[in-house]
mmCIF file of C-alpha atoms and ligand atoms in Angstrom:
data_model
loop_
_atom_site.group_PDB
_atom_site.id
_atom_site.type_symbol
_atom_site.label_atom_id
_atom_site.label_comp_id
_atom_site.label_asym_id
_atom_site.label_seq_id
_atom_site.Cartn_x
_atom_site.Cartn_y
_atom_site.Cartn_z
ATOM 1 C CA MET W 146 2.230 23.357 79.184
ATOM 2 C CA ALA W 147 5.123 25.592 78.216
ATOM 3 C CA LYS W 148 5.465 23.652 75.004
ATOM 4 C CA SER W 149 1.863 24.082 73.918
ATOM 5 C CA LYS W 150 2.041 27.820 74.669
ATOM 6 C CA MET W 151 5.009 28.079 72.391
ATOM 7 C CA ILE W 152 3.144 26.277 69.637
ATOM 8 C CA LEU W 153 0.160 28.586 70.047
ATOM 9 C CA CYS W 154 2.481 31.556 69.709
ATOM 10 C CA VAL W 155 4.018 30.100 66.569
ATOM 11 C CA SER W 156 0.643 29.626 64.920
ATOM 12 C CA PHE W 157 -0.558 33.032 66.109
ATOM 13 C CA CYS W 158 2.450 34.836 64.646
ATOM 14 C CA LEU W 159 1.949 32.960 61.397
ATOM 15 C CA LEU W 160 -1.675 34.043 61.285
ATOM 16 C CA LEU W 161 -0.594 37.657 61.570
ATOM 17 C CA VAL W 162 1.701 37.303 58.585
ATOM 18 C CA ILE W 163 -0.817 35.365 56.526
ATOM 19 C CA ASN W 164 -3.670 37.783 57.232
ATOM 20 C CA ALA W 165 -2.061 40.231 54.864
ATOM 21 C CA TYR W 166 -3.521 38.136 52.019
ATOM 22 C CA GLU W 167 -6.945 38.682 50.520
ATOM 23 C CA VAL W 168 -8.536 35.458 51.698
ATOM 24 C CA ALA W 169 -7.956 34.255 55.257
ATOM 25 C CA PRO W 170 -5.996 31.024 54.910
ATOM 26 C CA PRO W 171 -7.362 27.625 55.849
ATOM 27 C CA ALA W 172 -6.457 26.483 59.366
ATOM 28 C CA ALA W 173 -4.194 23.854 57.816
ATOM 29 C CA ILE W 174 -3.746 22.154 54.453
ATOM 30 C CA PHE W 175 -3.612 18.383 54.072
ATOM 31 C CA ILE W 176 -2.688 17.004 50.677
ATOM 32 C CA PHE W 177 -3.365 13.521 49.299
ATOM 33 C CA GLY W 178 -2.807 11.967 45.905
ATOM 34 C CA ASP W 179 -0.239 10.945 43.315
ATOM 35 C CA SER W 180 2.811 12.379 41.547
ATOM 36 C CA THR W 181 0.932 15.532 40.559
ATOM 37 C CA VAL W 182 1.196 16.669 44.207
ATOM 38 C CA ASP W 183 3.999 14.477 45.655
ATOM 39 C CA VAL W 184 6.615 16.759 47.243
ATOM 40 C CA GLY W 185 9.098 14.043 48.151
ATOM 41 C CA THR W 186 7.249 11.103 49.692
ATOM 42 C CA ASN W 187 8.573 8.548 47.243
ATOM 43 C CA SER W 188 12.169 9.696 47.707
ATOM 44 C CA LEU W 189 11.721 8.294 51.213
ATOM 45 C CA LEU W 190 10.433 4.909 50.007
ATOM 46 C CA PRO W 191 13.567 2.844 49.405
ATOM 47 C CA ALA W 192 11.899 0.299 47.108
ATOM 48 C CA SER W 193 9.852 2.697 45.023
ATOM 49 C CA GLY W 194 10.576 2.982 41.316
ATOM 50 C CA ALA W 195 8.302 6.026 40.916
ATOM 51 C CA ARG W 196 10.675 8.764 41.937
ATOM 52 C CA ALA W 197 12.149 12.040 40.787
ATOM 53 C CA ASP W 198 14.943 12.684 43.273
ATOM 54 C CA PHE W 199 17.518 13.050 40.536
ATOM 55 C CA SER W 200 18.368 15.734 38.032
ATOM 56 C CA PRO W 201 17.281 17.298 35.754
ATOM 57 C CA ASN W 202 14.136 17.281 37.952
ATOM 58 C CA GLY W 203 14.230 20.461 40.019
ATOM 59 C CA VAL W 204 16.487 22.241 37.506
ATOM 60 C CA ASP W 205 14.658 25.523 38.236
ATOM 61 C CA PHE W 206 14.778 25.113 41.998
ATOM 62 C CA PRO W 207 17.339 27.174 43.895
ATOM 63 C CA TYR W 208 20.701 25.412 43.266
ATOM 64 C CA SER W 209 18.826 23.099 40.851
ATOM 65 C CA VAL W 210 18.164 20.602 43.649
ATOM 66 C CA PRO W 211 16.054 17.588 42.744
ATOM 67 C CA THR W 212 13.464 17.426 45.535
ATOM 68 C CA GLY W 213 11.458 14.406 44.473
ATOM 69 C CA ARG W 214 8.937 16.577 42.642
ATOM 70 C CA PHE W 215 8.139 15.523 39.080
ATOM 71 C CA SER W 216 8.734 19.017 37.796
ATOM 72 C CA ASN W 217 11.422 21.482 36.808
ATOM 73 C CA GLY W 218 10.409 23.448 39.915
ATOM 74 C CA LEU W 219 7.294 23.648 42.042
ATOM 75 C CA ASN W 220 4.240 21.459 41.465
ATOM 76 C CA SER W 221 0.528 22.198 41.854
ATOM 77 C CA ALA W 222 0.489 21.406 45.584
ATOM 78 C CA ASP W 223 3.195 24.017 46.198
ATOM 79 C CA GLN W 224 1.527 26.570 43.975
ATOM 80 C CA ILE W 225 -1.877 26.248 45.642
ATOM 81 C CA VAL W 226 -0.548 26.623 49.180
ATOM 82 C CA LYS W 227 1.474 29.631 48.021
ATOM 83 C CA LEU W 228 -1.734 31.311 46.832
ATOM 84 C CA PHE W 229 -3.112 30.892 50.350
ATOM 85 C CA GLY W 230 -0.114 32.770 51.703
ATOM 86 C CA TYR W 231 1.946 29.858 52.982
ATOM 87 C CA HIS W 232 5.676 30.362 52.728
ATOM 88 C CA ASN W 233 6.431 26.644 52.895
ATOM 89 C CA SER W 234 4.670 23.757 51.273
ATOM 90 C CA PRO W 235 3.494 21.197 53.858
ATOM 91 C CA PRO W 236 6.246 18.575 54.190
ATOM 92 C CA PRO W 237 5.849 14.916 53.229
ATOM 93 C CA PHE W 238 4.445 12.892 56.119
ATOM 94 C CA LEU W 239 7.412 10.510 55.973
ATOM 95 C CA TYR W 240 9.762 13.465 56.424
ATOM 96 C CA ALA W 241 7.770 15.153 59.209
ATOM 97 C CA VAL W 242 7.415 11.976 61.228
ATOM 98 C CA ASN W 243 11.186 11.495 61.272
ATOM 99 C CA HIS W 244 11.967 15.073 62.343
ATOM 100 C CA MET W 245 10.673 15.277 65.885
ATOM 101 C CA SER W 246 12.018 18.767 66.572
ATOM 102 C CA THR W 247 9.696 20.274 63.967
ATOM 103 C CA PHE W 248 6.952 17.615 63.901
ATOM 104 C CA LYS W 249 4.422 19.375 66.156
ATOM 105 C CA ARG W 250 4.827 22.704 64.430
ATOM 106 C CA ASP W 251 4.607 21.073 60.994
ATOM 107 C CA ILE W 252 1.412 19.128 61.580
ATOM 108 C CA LEU W 253 -0.482 22.195 62.822
ATOM 109 C CA GLN W 254 0.039 23.805 59.403
ATOM 110 C CA GLY W 255 -0.488 20.742 57.290
ATOM 111 C CA VAL W 256 1.066 17.599 55.894
ATOM 112 C CA ASN W 257 1.484 16.203 52.403
ATOM 113 C CA PHE W 258 0.772 12.458 52.094
ATOM 114 C CA ALA W 259 0.850 12.211 48.280
ATOM 115 C CA SER W 260 2.812 9.398 46.691
ATOM 116 C CA ALA W 261 3.755 9.159 43.018
ATOM 117 C CA GLY W 262 2.371 6.197 41.098
ATOM 118 C CA CYS W 263 -0.465 5.467 43.501
ATOM 119 C CA GLY W 264 -4.172 5.446 42.897
ATOM 120 C CA ILE W 265 -7.650 5.212 44.291
ATOM 121 C CA PHE W 266 -7.440 1.429 44.235
ATOM 122 C CA LYS W 267 -5.133 -0.092 46.807
ATOM 123 C CA ASP W 268 -3.149 -2.037 44.222
ATOM 124 C CA THR W 269 -2.688 0.700 41.645
ATOM 125 C CA GLY W 270 0.992 1.291 40.942
ATOM 126 C CA THR W 271 2.290 -1.559 43.067
ATOM 127 C CA LYS W 272 3.054 -3.855 40.118
ATOM 128 C CA ARG W 273 4.862 -1.233 38.129
ATOM 129 C CA TRP W 274 6.617 0.719 40.887
ATOM 130 C CA SER W 275 6.995 -1.901 43.669
ATOM 131 C CA GLU W 276 6.310 0.543 46.463
ATOM 132 C CA VAL W 277 3.817 3.404 46.637
ATOM 133 C CA VAL W 278 1.604 4.714 49.442
ATOM 134 C CA SER W 279 -1.985 3.981 48.423
ATOM 135 C CA LEU W 280 -4.699 6.529 49.167
ATOM 136 C CA GLU W 281 -5.998 4.173 51.844
ATOM 137 C CA ASN W 282 -2.612 4.211 53.585
ATOM 138 C CA GLN W 283 -2.317 7.973 53.162
ATOM 139 C CA ILE W 284 -5.601 8.328 55.052
ATOM 140 C CA GLN W 285 -4.319 5.985 57.772
ATOM 141 C CA GLN W 286 -1.271 8.216 58.103
ATOM 142 C CA PHE W 287 -3.579 11.209 58.402
ATOM 143 C CA ALA W 288 -5.506 9.399 61.168
ATOM 144 C CA ALA W 289 -2.238 9.137 63.107
ATOM 145 C CA VAL W 290 -1.505 12.837 62.540
ATOM 146 C CA ARG W 291 -4.997 13.694 63.732
ATOM 147 C CA GLY W 292 -4.219 11.772 66.905
ATOM 148 C CA ASN W 293 -1.031 13.767 67.305
ATOM 149 C CA ILE W 294 -2.884 17.059 66.787
ATOM 150 C CA THR W 295 -5.495 15.975 69.323
ATOM 151 C CA ALA W 296 -2.724 15.312 71.843
ATOM 152 C CA ILE W 297 -1.596 18.930 71.408
ATOM 153 C CA LEU W 298 -4.878 20.834 71.056
ATOM 154 C CA GLY W 299 -7.451 18.544 72.655
ATOM 155 C CA PRO W 300 -10.421 16.981 70.841
ATOM 156 C CA LYS W 301 -12.680 20.030 70.662
ATOM 157 C CA THR W 302 -10.155 22.440 69.179
ATOM 158 C CA THR W 303 -8.883 19.725 66.866
ATOM 159 C CA GLY W 304 -12.399 19.255 65.493
ATOM 160 C CA THR W 305 -12.684 22.975 64.854
ATOM 161 C CA VAL W 306 -9.252 23.222 63.251
ATOM 162 C CA LEU W 307 -9.874 20.266 60.932
ATOM 163 C CA SER W 308 -13.297 21.557 59.903
ATOM 164 C CA LYS W 309 -11.625 24.797 58.808
ATOM 165 C CA SER W 310 -8.751 23.030 57.058
ATOM 166 C CA LEU W 311 -8.445 22.381 53.349
ATOM 167 C CA PHE W 312 -8.146 18.775 52.175
ATOM 168 C CA ILE W 313 -6.691 18.646 48.681
ATOM 169 C CA ILE W 314 -6.873 15.397 46.708
ATOM 170 C CA SER W 315 -5.343 14.952 43.262
ATOM 171 C CA ILE W 316 -5.640 11.349 42.109
ATOM 172 C CA GLY W 317 -7.074 9.040 39.453
ATOM 173 C CA SER W 318 -4.703 9.164 36.455
ATOM 174 C CA ASN W 319 -2.808 6.021 37.426
ATOM 175 C CA ASP W 320 -6.033 4.081 37.959
ATOM 176 C CA LEU W 321 -7.240 5.087 34.503
ATOM 177 C CA PHE W 322 -3.955 4.147 32.806
ATOM 178 C CA GLU W 323 -4.141 0.740 34.459
ATOM 179 C CA LEU W 324 -7.823 0.402 33.651
ATOM 180 C CA LYS W 325 -6.971 0.854 29.999
ATOM 181 C CA GLU W 326 -3.932 -1.408 30.111
ATOM 182 C CA SER W 327 -6.133 -3.932 31.994
ATOM 183 C CA PHE W 328 -3.795 -4.571 34.854
ATOM 184 C CA LEU W 329 -6.984 -4.420 36.857
ATOM 185 C CA ASN W 330 -10.193 -6.282 36.262
ATOM 186 C CA THR W 331 -12.348 -3.425 37.395
ATOM 187 C CA THR W 332 -14.705 -0.799 36.142
ATOM 188 C CA MET W 333 -15.336 2.891 36.518
ATOM 189 C CA GLU W 334 -18.141 2.080 38.940
ATOM 190 C CA ASP W 335 -15.748 0.232 41.256
ATOM 191 C CA LEU W 336 -13.502 3.272 41.073
ATOM 192 C CA GLN W 337 -16.318 5.596 42.103
ATOM 193 C CA ILE W 338 -17.230 3.349 45.034
ATOM 194 C CA ALA W 339 -13.608 3.209 46.161
ATOM 195 C CA TYR W 340 -13.285 7.002 45.950
ATOM 196 C CA GLN W 341 -16.503 7.365 47.932
ATOM 197 C CA ASN W 342 -15.141 5.184 50.749
ATOM 198 C CA HIS W 343 -11.962 7.270 50.959
ATOM 199 C CA LEU W 344 -13.924 10.525 51.122
ATOM 200 C CA LYS W 345 -16.256 9.152 53.782
ATOM 201 C CA ASN W 346 -13.307 8.012 55.863
ATOM 202 C CA LEU W 347 -11.745 11.459 55.682
ATOM 203 C CA TYR W 348 -15.078 12.989 56.665
ATOM 204 C CA LYS W 349 -15.279 10.671 59.679
ATOM 205 C CA LEU W 350 -11.822 11.864 60.665
ATOM 206 C CA GLY W 351 -13.029 15.473 60.640
ATOM 207 C CA ALA W 352 -12.439 16.711 57.098
ATOM 208 C CA ARG W 353 -15.144 19.082 55.835
ATOM 209 C CA LYS W 354 -13.634 21.123 53.002
ATOM 210 C CA PHE W 355 -12.536 19.040 50.041
ATOM 211 C CA GLY W 356 -10.565 20.551 47.171
ATOM 212 C CA ILE W 357 -10.664 17.806 44.545
ATOM 213 C CA ILE W 358 -8.559 17.844 41.393
ATOM 214 C CA SER W 359 -9.819 15.577 38.608
ATOM 215 C CA VAL W 360 -7.855 13.751 35.917
ATOM 216 C CA PRO W 361 -6.367 15.757 33.015
ATOM 217 C CA PRO W 362 -6.644 14.572 29.391
ATOM 218 C CA ILE W 363 -4.092 11.804 29.936
ATOM 219 C CA GLY W 364 -4.410 10.761 26.286
ATOM 220 C CA CYS W 365 -2.588 13.990 25.377
ATOM 221 C CA CYS W 366 0.531 13.456 27.475
ATOM 222 C CA PRO W 367 3.679 12.577 25.511
ATOM 223 C CA TYR W 368 3.746 9.043 26.980
ATOM 224 C CA ALA W 369 0.316 8.300 25.484
ATOM 225 C CA ARG W 370 0.864 10.189 22.218
ATOM 226 C CA VAL W 371 3.998 8.296 21.208
ATOM 227 C CA GLN W 372 2.199 4.976 21.529
ATOM 228 C CA SER W 373 -0.303 5.819 18.821
ATOM 229 C CA LYS W 374 0.197 5.942 15.048
ATOM 230 C CA ASP W 375 -0.117 9.709 14.877
ATOM 231 C CA PRO W 376 1.494 11.407 17.905
ATOM 232 C CA SER W 377 0.028 14.759 16.905
ATOM 233 C CA VAL W 378 -3.383 13.423 17.965
ATOM 234 C CA CYS W 379 -4.388 12.646 21.564
ATOM 235 C CA VAL W 380 -5.366 9.076 22.470
ATOM 236 C CA LYS W 381 -9.153 9.212 22.425
ATOM 237 C CA GLU W 382 -9.812 6.208 24.626
ATOM 238 C CA LEU W 383 -7.752 7.607 27.518
ATOM 239 C CA ASN W 384 -9.324 11.035 27.210
ATOM 240 C CA GLU W 385 -12.783 9.508 27.291
ATOM 241 C CA LEU W 386 -11.910 7.711 30.513
ATOM 242 C CA ALA W 387 -10.789 11.038 32.009
ATOM 243 C CA GLN W 388 -14.060 12.680 30.985
ATOM 244 C CA ILE W 389 -16.185 9.868 32.393
ATOM 245 C CA PHE W 390 -14.143 10.011 35.596
ATOM 246 C CA PHE W 391 -14.959 13.697 35.977
ATOM 247 C CA ILE W 392 -18.676 13.088 35.538
ATOM 248 C CA GLU W 393 -18.628 10.230 38.055
ATOM 249 C CA ILE W 394 -16.706 12.229 40.645
ATOM 250 C CA GLN W 395 -18.923 15.254 40.164
ATOM 251 C CA ALA W 396 -22.025 13.131 40.807
ATOM 252 C CA LEU W 397 -20.361 11.487 43.794
ATOM 253 C CA LEU W 398 -19.365 14.772 45.429
ATOM 254 C CA TYR W 399 -22.806 16.242 44.922
ATOM 255 C CA LYS W 400 -24.405 13.189 46.541
ATOM 256 C CA LEU W 401 -21.993 13.232 49.475
ATOM 257 C CA SER W 402 -22.573 16.935 50.088
ATOM 258 C CA LEU W 403 -26.303 16.224 50.463
ATOM 259 C CA ASN W 404 -25.752 13.317 52.841
ATOM 260 C CA LEU W 405 -22.807 14.382 54.970
ATOM 261 C CA LYS W 406 -23.595 17.324 57.217
ATOM 262 C CA GLY W 407 -21.263 20.277 56.713
ATOM 263 C CA MET W 408 -19.372 18.663 53.829
ATOM 264 C CA LYS W 409 -18.265 21.257 51.250
ATOM 265 C CA TYR W 410 -16.286 20.765 48.097
ATOM 266 C CA SER W 411 -14.710 22.353 45.122
ATOM 267 C CA LEU W 412 -14.022 20.204 42.073
ATOM 268 C CA GLY W 413 -11.346 21.297 39.625
ATOM 269 C CA ASN W 414 -11.922 20.187 36.052
ATOM 270 C CA SER W 415 -8.358 19.404 34.971
ATOM 271 C CA TYR W 416 -9.657 18.039 31.703
ATOM 272 C CA GLU W 417 -11.214 21.320 30.709
ATOM 273 C CA MET W 418 -8.310 23.402 32.012
ATOM 274 C CA THR W 419 -5.687 21.432 30.095
ATOM 275 C CA MET W 420 -7.759 21.148 26.928
ATOM 276 C CA SER W 421 -8.271 24.887 26.792
ATOM 277 C CA ILE W 422 -4.470 25.234 26.752
ATOM 278 C CA ILE W 423 -3.936 22.479 24.163
ATOM 279 C CA GLU W 424 -6.536 24.037 21.883
ATOM 280 C CA ASP W 425 -5.075 27.532 22.098
ATOM 281 C CA PRO W 426 -1.491 27.318 23.403
ATOM 282 C CA LEU W 427 -0.424 30.822 22.414
ATOM 283 C CA ALA W 428 -3.213 32.435 24.423
ATOM 284 C CA PHE W 429 -1.492 31.070 27.534
ATOM 285 C CA GLY W 430 2.078 31.654 26.406
ATOM 286 C CA PHE W 431 2.901 28.075 25.395
ATOM 287 C CA LYS W 432 4.757 27.120 22.239
ATOM 288 C CA ASP W 433 4.857 23.340 22.708
ATOM 289 C CA VAL W 434 1.936 21.374 24.138
ATOM 290 C CA GLN W 435 2.821 17.978 22.686
ATOM 291 C CA SER W 436 6.359 17.062 23.609
ATOM 292 C CA ALA W 437 8.111 16.760 26.936
ATOM 293 C CA CYS W 438 10.762 19.297 27.859
ATOM 294 C CA CYS W 439 12.875 16.546 29.398
ATOM 295 C CA GLY W 440 13.142 13.021 28.034
ATOM 296 C CA SER W 441 14.185 11.277 24.861
ATOM 297 C CA GLY W 442 12.826 9.555 21.774
ATOM 298 C CA LYS W 443 9.811 10.740 19.812
ATOM 299 C CA LEU W 444 8.386 13.944 21.403
ATOM 300 C CA ASN W 445 10.889 13.278 24.226
ATOM 301 C CA GLY W 446 8.073 10.989 25.316
ATOM 302 C CA GLU W 447 9.589 7.535 24.932
ATOM 303 C CA ASN W 448 11.887 7.671 27.954
ATOM 304 C CA PRO W 449 11.703 9.262 31.386
ATOM 305 C CA CYS W 450 13.522 12.407 32.469
ATOM 306 C CA LEU W 451 16.357 10.430 33.983
ATOM 307 C CA PHE W 452 20.025 11.384 33.794
ATOM 308 C CA LEU W 453 21.005 7.758 33.085
ATOM 309 C CA GLU W 454 19.111 8.007 29.815
ATOM 310 C CA GLU W 455 20.944 11.221 28.874
ATOM 311 C CA PRO W 456 17.665 13.040 28.250
ATOM 312 C CA ASN W 457 17.182 16.139 26.162
ATOM 313 C CA LEU W 458 16.412 19.195 28.251
ATOM 314 C CA CYS W 459 14.663 22.225 26.743
ATOM 315 C CA SER W 460 15.892 25.677 27.703
ATOM 316 C CA ASN W 461 12.585 27.557 27.239
ATOM 317 C CA ARG W 462 10.762 25.646 29.971
ATOM 318 C CA HIS W 463 7.952 28.157 30.475
ATOM 319 C CA GLN W 464 6.892 27.522 26.865
ATOM 320 C CA PHE W 465 6.269 23.806 27.465
ATOM 321 C CA LEU W 466 3.085 22.292 28.835
ATOM 322 C CA PHE W 467 4.864 19.031 29.712
ATOM 323 C CA TRP W 468 7.964 18.710 31.831
ATOM 324 C CA ASP W 469 8.406 14.957 31.348
ATOM 325 C CA PHE W 470 6.278 12.365 29.579
ATOM 326 C CA PHE W 471 3.497 12.557 32.199
ATOM 327 C CA HIS W 472 3.820 15.736 34.229
ATOM 328 C CA PRO W 473 3.276 19.455 33.693
ATOM 329 C CA THR W 474 5.997 22.080 33.921
ATOM 330 C CA GLU W 475 6.204 24.460 36.850
ATOM 331 C CA PHE W 476 4.592 27.146 34.717
ATOM 332 C CA ALA W 477 1.675 24.901 33.744
ATOM 333 C CA SER W 478 1.179 23.936 37.415
ATOM 334 C CA GLN W 479 1.122 27.591 38.335
ATOM 335 C CA LEU W 480 -1.649 28.274 35.829
ATOM 336 C CA ALA W 481 -3.586 25.284 37.139
ATOM 337 C CA ALA W 482 -3.245 26.495 40.722
ATOM 338 C CA GLN W 483 -4.406 30.009 39.841
ATOM 339 C CA THR W 484 -7.408 28.526 38.074
ATOM 340 C CA LEU W 485 -8.338 26.286 41.000
ATOM 341 C CA TYR W 486 -7.902 29.165 43.402
ATOM 342 C CA GLY W 487 -9.875 31.812 41.622
ATOM 343 C CA ALA W 488 -11.608 30.763 38.405
ATOM 344 C CA GLY W 489 -15.284 30.464 37.528
ATOM 345 C CA THR W 490 -17.516 27.415 37.228
ATOM 346 C CA ARG W 491 -16.321 26.372 33.779
ATOM 347 C CA PHE W 492 -13.114 25.155 35.420
ATOM 348 C CA VAL W 493 -13.975 24.647 39.069
ATOM 349 C CA THR W 494 -17.412 23.810 40.505
ATOM 350 C CA PRO W 495 -19.574 24.598 42.361
ATOM 351 C CA MET W 496 -17.112 27.161 43.752
ATOM 352 C CA ASN W 497 -13.388 27.831 43.548
ATOM 353 C CA PHE W 498 -10.826 26.932 46.226
ATOM 354 C CA SER W 499 -10.657 30.436 47.677
ATOM 355 C CA GLN W 500 -14.434 30.469 48.111
ATOM 356 C CA LEU W 501 -14.327 27.004 49.653
ATOM 357 C CA VAL W 502 -11.810 28.159 52.221
ATOM 358 C CA ALA W 503 -13.794 31.338 52.962
ATOM 359 C CA ILE W 504 -17.039 29.449 53.754
ATOM 360 C CA ASN W 505 -17.966 29.284 57.429
ATOM 361 C CA VAL W 506 -18.613 25.729 58.579
HETATM 362 C C1 NAG H 680 1.668 10.351 66.721
HETATM 363 O O1 NAG H 680 0.678 9.343 66.679
HETATM 364 C C2 NAG H 680 1.171 8.036 66.464
HETATM 365 C C3 NAG H 680 -0.031 7.103 66.307
HETATM 366 O O2 NAG H 680 -0.896 7.211 67.382
HETATM 367 C C4 NAG H 680 2.091 7.645 67.607
HETATM 368 O O3 NAG H 680 2.634 6.364 67.380
HETATM 369 C C5 NAG H 680 3.231 8.674 67.696
HETATM 370 O O4 NAG H 680 4.047 8.401 68.793
HETATM 371 C C6 NAG H 680 2.676 10.089 67.804
HETATM 372 N N1 NAG H 680 3.777 11.048 67.712
HETATM 373 C C7 NAG H 680 3.978 12.016 68.583
HETATM 374 C C8 NAG H 680 5.152 12.874 68.379
HETATM 375 O O5 NAG H 680 3.218 12.205 69.502
HETATM 376 C C1 NAG H 681 -13.096 -10.161 35.606
HETATM 377 O O1 NAG H 681 -14.391 -9.640 35.752
HETATM 378 C C2 NAG H 681 -15.404 -10.415 35.133
HETATM 379 C C3 NAG H 681 -16.737 -9.669 35.276
HETATM 380 O O2 NAG H 681 -16.948 -9.235 36.582
HETATM 381 C C4 NAG H 681 -15.432 -11.830 35.749
HETATM 382 O O3 NAG H 681 -16.413 -12.617 35.114
HETATM 383 C C5 NAG H 681 -14.051 -12.457 35.584
HETATM 384 O O4 NAG H 681 -14.024 -13.725 36.211
HETATM 385 C C6 NAG H 681 -12.947 -11.581 36.147
HETATM 386 N N1 NAG H 681 -11.638 -12.111 35.842
HETATM 387 C C7 NAG H 681 -10.644 -12.209 36.715
HETATM 388 C C8 NAG H 681 -9.356 -12.731 36.215
HETATM 389 O O5 NAG H 681 -10.751 -11.857 37.890
HETATM 390 C C1 NAG H 682 -13.433 32.719 42.615
HETATM 391 O O1 NAG H 682 -12.384 33.279 43.289
HETATM 392 C C2 NAG H 682 -12.219 34.690 43.252
HETATM 393 C C3 NAG H 682 -11.035 35.068 44.135
HETATM 394 O O2 NAG H 682 -11.192 34.640 45.446
HETATM 395 C C4 NAG H 682 -13.509 35.379 43.578
HETATM 396 O O3 NAG H 682 -13.336 36.775 43.679
HETATM 397 C C5 NAG H 682 -14.478 35.031 42.489
HETATM 398 O O4 NAG H 682 -15.720 35.615 42.702
HETATM 399 C C6 NAG H 682 -14.636 33.555 42.259
HETATM 400 N N1 NAG H 682 -15.067 33.367 40.908
HETATM 401 C C7 NAG H 682 -16.255 32.858 40.579
HETATM 402 C C8 NAG H 682 -16.668 32.954 39.145
HETATM 403 O O5 NAG H 682 -16.977 32.300 41.337
#
């Protein structure tokens, strides 16, 4: 009893602080997906090859600590929660679950389940990186957390809290890369069906507000560019997959919102957001939208940002769209987060994240 009172006080005091912001924050934020929103999950997977817990990753963090984020600093997950007034990004599930003294407080604010290299399909990333947490497993982990929240708040309050929470999902790039490289004998339709099952499972577990981030023009990342004859041109085939993916997910979300009572969503068009930067870099303050800041070889895109490879490291990081051969810089992530939070329907439909959170369900 005393314990749960203390927890209530903690969340109440937090609410007071957070209320100073324009939009009342979501009850909690749960984050799922791949390296675009991984805040350290894979650093806690001993066998995983998809990791960033080494320098120069994190070079712009206080003390230049590598945190497992594929970025020079914060990533999109961090930037979005910051816009909602959170001081701390929700911790990785694998961290929270091993820190019992803070576990209960952590889970009432949110948890980050994202794992670099993973995908919508269960097998995506496992060949290349040995160990990743698939979206299916991330949702199983959330089911456990939901049980833990229920043990603290009871079923009724838990239902209310989850219905007012924001569920962010940023996934799909790794599936599309593998689709193109034919690791998988599957189609876009299979991918849509798999995504649908994940969303339905989250809904059954109490999720109502879905903030979905689609796939950027992956054919324009340095990794893809350097594999084609002319690296100054994006790889068309990959970009087409990203565009089809957006259309499929948009149709899927619309259908689900008609069929699942109380289900609301906001779909960020990463393709459109990133393309608008690539087509007019200077308008956004970028000088280089082709090469990676950190890496080596052509466009710094032939090798990862890994100290063993003695990578180049740019000094003007806010002028680069790409941090390494796949991932955006902290500055690019910040722009993306601001767009998701508050932009119009060209970039985020049918409403932006702040409107999604403000809706009464
Ligand atoms: C959280 O839930 C899991 C799964 O039900 C359980 O094994 C674990 O002991 C719970 N943790 C706490 C701190 O209650
Ligand atoms: C791949 O998919 C095609 C069409 O569904 C099927 O005919 C074929 O047997 C599959 N190949 C493998 C290796 O699974
Ligand atoms: C999106 O978000 C902002 C900030 O919350 C809001 O004021 C605005 O009306 C929204 N923009 C559009 C075009 O819907």
